[in-house]
Amino acid sequence: FSNSGAGKGIREAHASLLDDLRLIRAGTASINAQRTSGNLLPTSVITQENEASAMVLDTVALSRVRAASSQGEMSDAERDNLNIAIANLQGGKLTEYYTMLDEYVEALLSGYIFEGAKELKVAWDPGNGASGDVVTALIKKLPGEHFLINEKIDGNFPAHHPDPTVPKNLEQLIDVVKVEKCDLGFAFDGDGDRVASVDSTGRIVWGDQMMTFFARDILKDNPGASIIADVKSSQSLFADIKKNGGNPIIWKTGHSFIKSKMHEEKALLAGEMSGHIFFADRFFGFDDGVYAAIRLLNWVAHNEDTLAESMDGLPVVFNTPEIRIHTSEERKFEIIAEIKERLEKEGAKIDQ
């Protein structure tokens, strides 16, 4: 390894990586390395007992190596070589590493209409998750003033747990919004496919409330469009979709259920309270938290009202937080069956 801060960090990460290797066959692990761009990088892992032994790498350990690479100064070439080495370490064969970050950022920006947009102050919290590098590159191309926290990718999530549906995890974002007098703020989960937002007062804009604004925007140009939301969403969302000329569809909670129903109904928009938002309108139909943020940002930038004013205009609803019952994989199915049986005895009609 080089003597740079990055090299030291990677060296330490590699040392701990050995402890995290899970070998299918018993034996002592060793690492073969090659010298590339001044650094020794691992290219394969073998066992002394049997070089052909299959092995499984703990992905958390690999994330530590990647995180270590971002803690110091590395050239693009060194970073590419690191990713090539990690791919080889996982059992594949990668001879060239190509990042599509620039193309991805351009695809995200397709959801933003620059002409006539108001300049806004925006806070962003990737939560040390996978969206950190993307958001960092994205905000450089957006108008307005942007405040970024917890952008360094770190699988240990030192700032807070990356679940944007839990209010406690949004406290840092809310503080930035209030201190910097931002118009709105965004937070993302660990892999960047879920989003949460807050308005200028620090009020959380929940998934079904974001869906209300997205639906209004889409229905202006696509009257009659089908829009799907999960059963945890408020009835006020479905009423608003219908009021604005759309076809509201209530469906099962769950990423795969929503995506399948979206294709079946050819819906332009689908979403869950959890912050999974699927855009088939001007996008590819999968859930992308950063793209959803861009679409909300675009809506606010072209709307006469602020996000806070738009929130004030929504019906006041009362609901409980998401209740999560800890149980075993086996017992969870029994619980649902017991609840269904009890409700049926009380005369409840169960559609699904």
CSV table of C-alpha atoms in Angstrom, one decimal:
chain,number,residue,atom,x,y,z
A,1,PHE,CA,0.0,0.0,0.0
A,2,SER,CA,1.0,3.6,-0.5
A,3,ASN,CA,1.7,5.7,2.5
A,4,SER,CA,-1.2,8.0,1.8
A,5,GLY,CA,-4.1,8.3,4.2
A,6,ALA,CA,-6.2,6.3,1.8
A,7,GLY,CA,-3.6,3.5,1.6
A,8,LYS,CA,-3.4,3.3,5.3
A,9,GLY,CA,-7.2,3.1,5.6
A,10,ILE,CA,-7.4,0.4,3.0
A,11,ARG,CA,-4.6,-1.6,4.6
A,12,GLU,CA,-6.5,-1.6,8.0
A,13,ALA,CA,-9.7,-2.5,6.2
A,14,HIS,CA,-8.0,-5.4,4.5
A,15,ALA,CA,-6.6,-6.6,7.8
A,16,SER,CA,-10.1,-6.8,9.3
A,17,LEU,CA,-11.4,-8.3,6.1
A,18,LEU,CA,-9.4,-11.5,6.8
A,19,ASP,CA,-11.4,-11.9,10.0
A,20,ASP,CA,-14.7,-11.6,8.1
A,21,LEU,CA,-14.0,-14.2,5.5
A,22,ARG,CA,-16.5,-17.1,5.7
A,23,LEU,CA,-15.0,-20.1,4.1
A,24,ILE,CA,-17.2,-23.0,3.1
A,25,ARG,CA,-14.3,-25.4,3.8
A,26,ALA,CA,-12.1,-25.1,6.8
A,27,GLY,CA,-8.6,-23.8,6.2
A,28,THR,CA,-6.3,-20.9,6.6
A,29,ALA,CA,-7.1,-18.0,4.3
A,30,SER,CA,-4.5,-16.1,2.4
A,31,ILE,CA,-4.6,-13.2,0.0
A,32,ASN,CA,-2.8,-12.9,-3.3
A,33,ALA,CA,-2.0,-9.4,-4.2
A,34,GLN,CA,-0.8,-7.4,-7.1
A,35,ARG,CA,0.9,-4.0,-7.2
A,36,THR,CA,-1.2,-1.5,-9.0
A,37,SER,CA,-0.8,2.3,-9.1
A,38,GLY,CA,1.6,2.1,-6.1
A,39,ASN,CA,-0.9,0.0,-4.0
A,40,LEU,CA,-1.0,-3.7,-3.2
A,41,LEU,CA,-4.5,-4.8,-3.8
A,42,PRO,CA,-6.0,-8.2,-3.3
A,43,THR,CA,-6.9,-10.2,-6.4
A,44,SER,CA,-7.9,-13.5,-5.0
A,45,VAL,CA,-8.5,-15.4,-1.8
A,46,ILE,CA,-7.6,-19.1,-1.5
A,47,THR,CA,-7.4,-21.6,1.3
A,48,GLN,CA,-4.1,-23.4,2.0
A,49,GLU,CA,-6.1,-26.7,2.4
A,50,ASN,CA,-7.6,-26.6,-1.1
A,51,GLU,CA,-7.0,-23.8,-3.6
A,52,ALA,CA,-10.2,-24.9,-5.4
A,53,SER,CA,-12.3,-24.5,-2.3
A,54,ALA,CA,-15.3,-22.3,-2.8
A,55,MET,CA,-15.6,-19.3,-0.5
A,56,VAL,CA,-18.1,-16.6,0.4
A,57,LEU,CA,-17.2,-13.1,1.3
A,58,ASP,CA,-19.0,-11.1,3.9
A,59,THR,CA,-20.4,-8.1,1.9
A,60,VAL,CA,-20.1,-5.9,5.0
A,61,ALA,CA,-16.4,-6.5,5.0
A,62,LEU,CA,-16.2,-5.5,1.4
A,63,SER,CA,-18.1,-2.4,2.2
A,64,ARG,CA,-15.5,-1.5,4.8
A,65,VAL,CA,-12.8,-1.6,2.1
A,66,ARG,CA,-14.8,0.6,-0.2
A,67,ALA,CA,-15.5,3.0,2.7
A,68,ALA,CA,-11.9,3.1,3.6
A,69,SER,CA,-11.0,4.1,0.0
A,70,SER,CA,-13.2,7.2,0.4
A,71,GLN,CA,-11.5,8.4,3.6
A,72,GLY,CA,-8.4,9.6,2.0
A,73,GLU,CA,-7.2,11.1,-1.3
A,74,MET,CA,-7.3,8.6,-4.1
A,75,SER,CA,-6.9,9.2,-7.8
A,76,ASP,CA,-9.6,7.9,-10.2
A,77,ALA,CA,-7.2,5.3,-11.4
A,78,GLU,CA,-6.5,4.0,-7.9
A,79,ARG,CA,-10.2,3.9,-7.1
A,80,ASP,CA,-10.9,1.9,-10.4
A,81,ASN,CA,-8.1,-0.5,-9.5
A,82,LEU,CA,-9.6,-1.0,-6.1
A,83,ASN,CA,-13.0,-1.9,-7.6
A,84,ILE,CA,-11.4,-4.3,-10.0
A,85,ALA,CA,-9.6,-6.0,-7.1
A,86,ILE,CA,-12.8,-6.3,-5.1
A,87,ALA,CA,-14.6,-7.8,-8.1
A,88,ASN,CA,-11.8,-10.4,-8.5
A,89,LEU,CA,-11.9,-11.0,-4.8
A,90,GLN,CA,-15.6,-12.0,-5.1
A,91,GLY,CA,-14.7,-14.7,-7.6
A,92,GLY,CA,-15.4,-12.9,-10.9
A,93,LYS,CA,-13.0,-11.5,-13.5
A,94,LEU,CA,-13.0,-7.8,-14.1
A,95,THR,CA,-10.4,-6.2,-16.3
A,96,GLU,CA,-11.9,-2.7,-16.6
A,97,TYR,CA,-13.9,-0.7,-14.2
A,98,TYR,CA,-16.3,1.9,-15.6
A,99,THR,CA,-18.5,4.1,-13.5
A,100,MET,CA,-21.8,5.3,-14.9
A,101,LEU,CA,-22.2,8.0,-12.3
A,102,ASP,CA,-22.3,10.8,-14.9
A,103,GLU,CA,-24.9,9.1,-17.1
A,104,TYR,CA,-27.0,8.2,-14.0
A,105,VAL,CA,-26.9,11.8,-12.8
A,106,GLU,CA,-28.0,13.0,-16.2
A,107,ALA,CA,-30.9,10.5,-16.1
A,108,LEU,CA,-31.9,11.9,-12.7
A,109,LEU,CA,-31.8,15.4,-14.0
A,110,SER,CA,-34.3,14.5,-16.7
A,111,GLY,CA,-36.9,14.8,-14.0
A,112,TYR,CA,-36.1,18.5,-13.4
A,113,ILE,CA,-37.3,21.3,-15.7
A,114,PHE,CA,-34.7,24.1,-15.4
A,115,GLU,CA,-36.6,26.7,-17.3
A,116,GLY,CA,-38.8,28.9,-15.1
A,117,ALA,CA,-37.7,27.0,-11.9
A,118,LYS,CA,-37.4,28.9,-8.6
A,119,GLU,CA,-34.1,28.7,-6.9
A,120,LEU,CA,-34.5,26.9,-3.6
A,121,LYS,CA,-32.5,26.2,-0.5
A,122,VAL,CA,-32.4,22.4,0.0
A,123,ALA,CA,-30.9,20.1,2.6
A,124,TRP,CA,-29.8,16.6,1.8
A,125,ASP,CA,-29.1,13.6,4.0
A,126,PRO,CA,-28.0,10.4,2.3
A,127,GLY,CA,-27.4,8.9,5.8
A,128,ASN,CA,-24.0,7.5,4.9
A,129,GLY,CA,-25.7,5.2,2.4
A,130,ALA,CA,-25.2,4.3,-1.2
A,131,SER,CA,-26.7,7.5,-2.5
A,132,GLY,CA,-24.0,9.7,-1.0
A,133,ASP,CA,-21.8,10.0,-4.1
A,134,VAL,CA,-24.8,10.4,-6.4
A,135,VAL,CA,-26.3,13.2,-4.4
A,136,THR,CA,-22.9,14.9,-4.1
A,137,ALA,CA,-22.6,14.9,-7.9
A,138,LEU,CA,-26.2,15.8,-8.5
A,139,ILE,CA,-26.4,19.0,-6.4
A,140,LYS,CA,-23.5,20.5,-8.3
A,141,LYS,CA,-25.8,20.6,-11.3
A,142,LEU,CA,-28.9,21.9,-9.7
A,143,PRO,CA,-29.8,25.6,-9.2
A,144,GLY,CA,-30.2,27.0,-5.8
A,145,GLU,CA,-28.3,26.5,-2.5
A,146,HIS,CA,-27.7,23.1,-1.2
A,147,PHE,CA,-26.6,21.7,2.2
A,148,LEU,CA,-25.2,18.2,2.4
A,149,ILE,CA,-24.7,16.0,5.5
A,150,ASN,CA,-23.7,12.4,6.1
A,151,GLU,CA,-22.7,12.0,2.4
A,152,LYS,CA,-19.7,9.8,2.9
A,153,ILE,CA,-20.6,6.2,2.3
A,154,ASP,CA,-20.0,4.1,5.4
A,155,GLY,CA,-21.8,0.8,6.0
A,156,ASN,CA,-21.5,1.3,9.7
A,157,PHE,CA,-23.9,4.2,9.5
A,158,PRO,CA,-22.3,6.4,12.2
A,159,ALA,CA,-24.8,9.3,12.0
A,160,HIS,CA,-28.0,7.4,12.4
A,161,HIS,CA,-29.8,4.3,11.1
A,162,PRO,CA,-30.7,4.9,7.4
A,163,ASP,CA,-34.5,4.3,7.7
A,164,PRO,CA,-36.2,7.6,6.7
A,165,THR,CA,-39.6,6.4,8.0
A,166,VAL,CA,-38.4,6.7,11.6
A,167,PRO,CA,-38.7,10.3,12.8
A,168,LYS,CA,-35.7,10.1,15.0
A,169,ASN,CA,-33.5,9.4,11.9
A,170,LEU,CA,-34.6,12.7,10.4
A,171,GLU,CA,-33.6,14.9,13.4
A,172,GLN,CA,-30.3,15.9,11.9
A,173,LEU,CA,-31.9,16.8,8.6
A,174,ILE,CA,-34.6,18.8,10.3
A,175,ASP,CA,-32.0,20.7,12.3
A,176,VAL,CA,-30.2,21.7,9.0
A,177,VAL,CA,-33.5,22.8,7.4
A,178,LYS,CA,-34.3,25.0,10.3
A,179,VAL,CA,-30.8,26.5,10.9
A,180,GLU,CA,-30.2,27.2,7.2
A,181,LYS,CA,-33.8,28.3,6.6
A,182,CYS,CA,-34.2,25.8,3.8
A,183,ASP,CA,-37.3,25.4,1.7
A,184,LEU,CA,-37.2,21.6,2.1
A,185,GLY,CA,-35.0,18.7,2.8
A,186,PHE,CA,-34.5,15.1,1.7
A,187,ALA,CA,-33.3,11.9,3.4
A,188,PHE,CA,-32.6,8.5,1.9
A,189,ASP,CA,-32.3,4.9,3.1
A,190,GLY,CA,-29.2,2.8,2.9
A,191,ASP,CA,-29.5,1.7,-0.7
A,192,GLY,CA,-31.1,4.9,-1.9
A,193,ASP,CA,-34.4,3.5,-3.2
A,194,ARG,CA,-36.5,5.2,-0.5
A,195,VAL,CA,-37.0,8.8,0.2
A,196,ALA,CA,-38.4,11.0,3.0
A,197,SER,CA,-38.8,14.8,2.9
A,198,VAL,CA,-39.4,17.6,5.3
A,199,ASP,CA,-40.8,21.1,4.6
A,200,SER,CA,-39.4,24.5,5.7
A,201,THR,CA,-40.9,24.1,9.2
A,202,GLY,CA,-39.3,20.8,9.8
A,203,ARG,CA,-42.6,18.9,9.3
A,204,ILE,CA,-42.2,15.4,7.8
A,205,VAL,CA,-43.8,14.9,4.5
A,206,TRP,CA,-44.9,11.3,4.6
A,207,GLY,CA,-45.0,8.9,1.7
A,208,ASP,CA,-48.7,9.2,0.9
A,209,GLN,CA,-48.4,13.0,1.1
A,210,MET,CA,-45.5,13.1,-1.4
A,211,MET,CA,-47.7,10.8,-3.5
A,212,THR,CA,-50.5,13.3,-3.4
A,213,PHE,CA,-48.2,16.0,-4.9
A,214,PHE,CA,-46.7,13.6,-7.4
A,215,ALA,CA,-50.2,12.5,-8.5
A,216,ARG,CA,-51.4,16.1,-9.0
A,217,ASP,CA,-48.4,16.9,-11.1
A,218,ILE,CA,-48.8,13.8,-13.3
A,219,LEU,CA,-52.5,14.1,-13.8
A,220,LYS,CA,-52.2,17.6,-15.2
A,221,ASP,CA,-50.8,16.1,-18.4
A,222,ASN,CA,-52.2,12.6,-18.1
A,223,PRO,CA,-55.9,12.8,-17.1
A,224,GLY,CA,-57.4,9.4,-16.2
A,225,ALA,CA,-54.0,7.9,-15.4
A,226,SER,CA,-53.9,4.9,-13.0
A,227,ILE,CA,-52.0,5.6,-9.8
A,228,ILE,CA,-51.3,2.9,-7.2
A,229,ALA,CA,-50.6,3.3,-3.5
A,230,ASP,CA,-50.3,0.7,-0.7
A,231,VAL,CA,-53.0,-0.1,1.8
A,232,LYS,CA,-51.1,1.8,4.5
A,233,SER,CA,-51.7,5.1,2.7
A,234,SER,CA,-54.3,7.5,3.9
A,235,GLN,CA,-57.8,7.6,2.2
A,236,SER,CA,-57.2,11.3,1.6
A,237,LEU,CA,-54.6,10.3,-1.0
A,238,PHE,CA,-57.0,8.2,-3.0
A,239,ALA,CA,-59.7,10.8,-2.7
A,240,ASP,CA,-57.3,13.5,-4.0
A,241,ILE,CA,-56.3,11.3,-7.0
A,242,LYS,CA,-60.0,10.8,-7.9
A,243,LYS,CA,-60.8,14.5,-7.4
A,244,ASN,CA,-58.0,15.4,-9.9
A,245,GLY,CA,-59.2,13.0,-12.5
A,246,GLY,CA,-57.1,10.0,-11.9
A,247,ASN,CA,-57.8,6.3,-11.3
A,248,PRO,CA,-56.8,5.4,-7.7
A,249,ILE,CA,-55.8,1.8,-7.0
A,250,ILE,CA,-55.2,0.5,-3.5
A,251,TRP,CA,-52.9,-2.5,-3.4
A,252,LYS,CA,-50.9,-4.7,-1.1
A,253,THR,CA,-47.9,-3.3,0.8
A,254,GLY,CA,-44.6,-4.7,-0.5
A,255,HIS,CA,-42.1,-3.8,-3.2
A,256,SER,CA,-42.8,-6.8,-5.4
A,257,PHE,CA,-46.5,-6.5,-5.1
A,258,ILE,CA,-46.6,-2.8,-6.0
A,259,LYS,CA,-44.2,-3.3,-9.0
A,260,SER,CA,-46.2,-6.2,-10.4
A,261,LYS,CA,-49.5,-4.3,-10.1
A,262,MET,CA,-47.9,-1.3,-11.7
A,263,HIS,CA,-47.0,-3.3,-14.8
A,264,GLU,CA,-50.4,-5.0,-14.8
A,265,GLU,CA,-52.3,-1.7,-14.7
A,266,LYS,CA,-49.8,0.3,-16.8
A,267,ALA,CA,-49.8,2.9,-14.0
A,268,LEU,CA,-47.7,6.0,-14.4
A,269,LEU,CA,-47.0,6.2,-10.7
A,270,ALA,CA,-47.0,3.9,-7.7
A,271,GLY,CA,-45.8,4.3,-4.1
A,272,GLU,CA,-45.7,3.1,-0.5
A,273,MET,CA,-45.8,4.8,2.8
A,274,SER,CA,-42.3,3.5,3.3
A,275,GLY,CA,-41.0,5.9,0.7
A,276,HIS,CA,-40.7,3.5,-2.2
A,277,ILE,CA,-41.9,5.7,-5.1
A,278,PHE,CA,-42.1,4.2,-8.7
A,279,PHE,CA,-42.2,6.6,-11.6
A,280,ALA,CA,-43.2,5.3,-15.1
A,281,ASP,CA,-43.9,8.9,-16.1
A,282,ARG,CA,-40.7,10.2,-17.8
A,283,PHE,CA,-38.7,7.5,-16.0
A,284,PHE,CA,-38.2,3.7,-16.0
A,285,GLY,CA,-40.8,2.4,-13.6
A,286,PHE,CA,-38.6,1.4,-10.7
A,287,ASP,CA,-38.2,2.9,-7.3
A,288,ASP,CA,-35.5,5.4,-7.0
A,289,GLY,CA,-35.4,7.7,-4.0
A,290,VAL,CA,-33.1,10.3,-5.5
A,291,TYR,CA,-35.3,10.5,-8.6
A,292,ALA,CA,-38.4,10.9,-6.5
A,293,ALA,CA,-36.6,13.7,-4.6
A,294,ILE,CA,-35.9,15.4,-8.0
A,295,ARG,CA,-39.5,15.2,-9.0
A,296,LEU,CA,-40.7,16.7,-5.7
A,297,LEU,CA,-38.0,19.4,-6.0
A,298,ASN,CA,-39.2,20.2,-9.5
A,299,TRP,CA,-42.8,20.3,-8.4
A,300,VAL,CA,-42.0,22.8,-5.6
A,301,ALA,CA,-39.7,24.9,-7.9
A,302,HIS,CA,-42.6,25.4,-10.4
A,303,ASN,CA,-45.4,25.7,-7.9
A,304,GLU,CA,-46.7,29.1,-6.6
A,305,ASP,CA,-47.0,27.7,-3.1
A,306,THR,CA,-44.1,26.6,-0.9
A,307,LEU,CA,-44.0,22.9,0.2
A,308,ALA,CA,-45.1,24.1,3.7
A,309,GLU,CA,-48.1,25.9,2.2
A,310,SER,CA,-49.0,22.8,0.1
A,311,MET,CA,-48.8,20.7,3.3
A,312,ASP,CA,-51.1,23.2,5.1
A,313,GLY,CA,-53.7,22.6,2.3
A,314,LEU,CA,-53.9,18.8,2.9
A,315,PRO,CA,-56.6,17.3,5.1
A,316,VAL,CA,-55.6,16.9,8.7
A,317,VAL,CA,-55.4,13.1,9.4
A,318,PHE,CA,-54.7,11.1,12.5
A,319,ASN,CA,-52.8,7.9,12.4
A,320,THR,CA,-50.5,5.7,14.4
A,321,PRO,CA,-46.8,5.2,13.5
A,322,GLU,CA,-46.0,2.0,11.7
A,323,ILE,CA,-46.3,-0.8,14.3
A,324,ARG,CA,-43.6,-3.5,13.9
A,325,ILE,CA,-44.2,-6.8,15.8
A,326,HIS,CA,-41.0,-8.7,16.3
A,327,THR,CA,-41.5,-12.4,15.7
A,328,SER,CA,-40.0,-15.5,13.9
A,329,GLU,CA,-40.3,-16.3,10.2
A,330,GLU,CA,-42.6,-19.2,11.0
A,331,ARG,CA,-44.8,-17.5,13.5
A,332,LYS,CA,-45.5,-14.4,11.4
A,333,PHE,CA,-47.8,-16.4,9.0
A,334,GLU,CA,-49.7,-17.9,11.9
A,335,ILE,CA,-50.3,-14.4,13.3
A,336,ILE,CA,-51.8,-13.2,10.1
A,337,ALA,CA,-54.0,-16.3,9.8
A,338,GLU,CA,-55.2,-15.8,13.4
A,339,ILE,CA,-56.1,-12.2,12.9
A,340,LYS,CA,-58.0,-13.0,9.7
A,341,GLU,CA,-60.0,-15.7,11.5
A,342,ARG,CA,-60.8,-13.4,14.3
A,343,LEU,CA,-62.0,-10.6,12.0
A,344,GLU,CA,-64.1,-13.0,10.0
A,345,LYS,CA,-65.8,-14.2,13.1
A,346,GLU,CA,-66.7,-10.5,13.9
A,347,GLY,CA,-68.2,-10.1,10.5
A,348,ALA,CA,-65.5,-8.2,8.8
A,349,LYS,CA,-65.2,-8.5,5.0
A,350,ILE,CA,-61.7,-9.3,3.8
A,351,ASP,CA,-61.0,-8.6,0.1
A,352,GLN,CA,-57.5,-10.1,-0.2
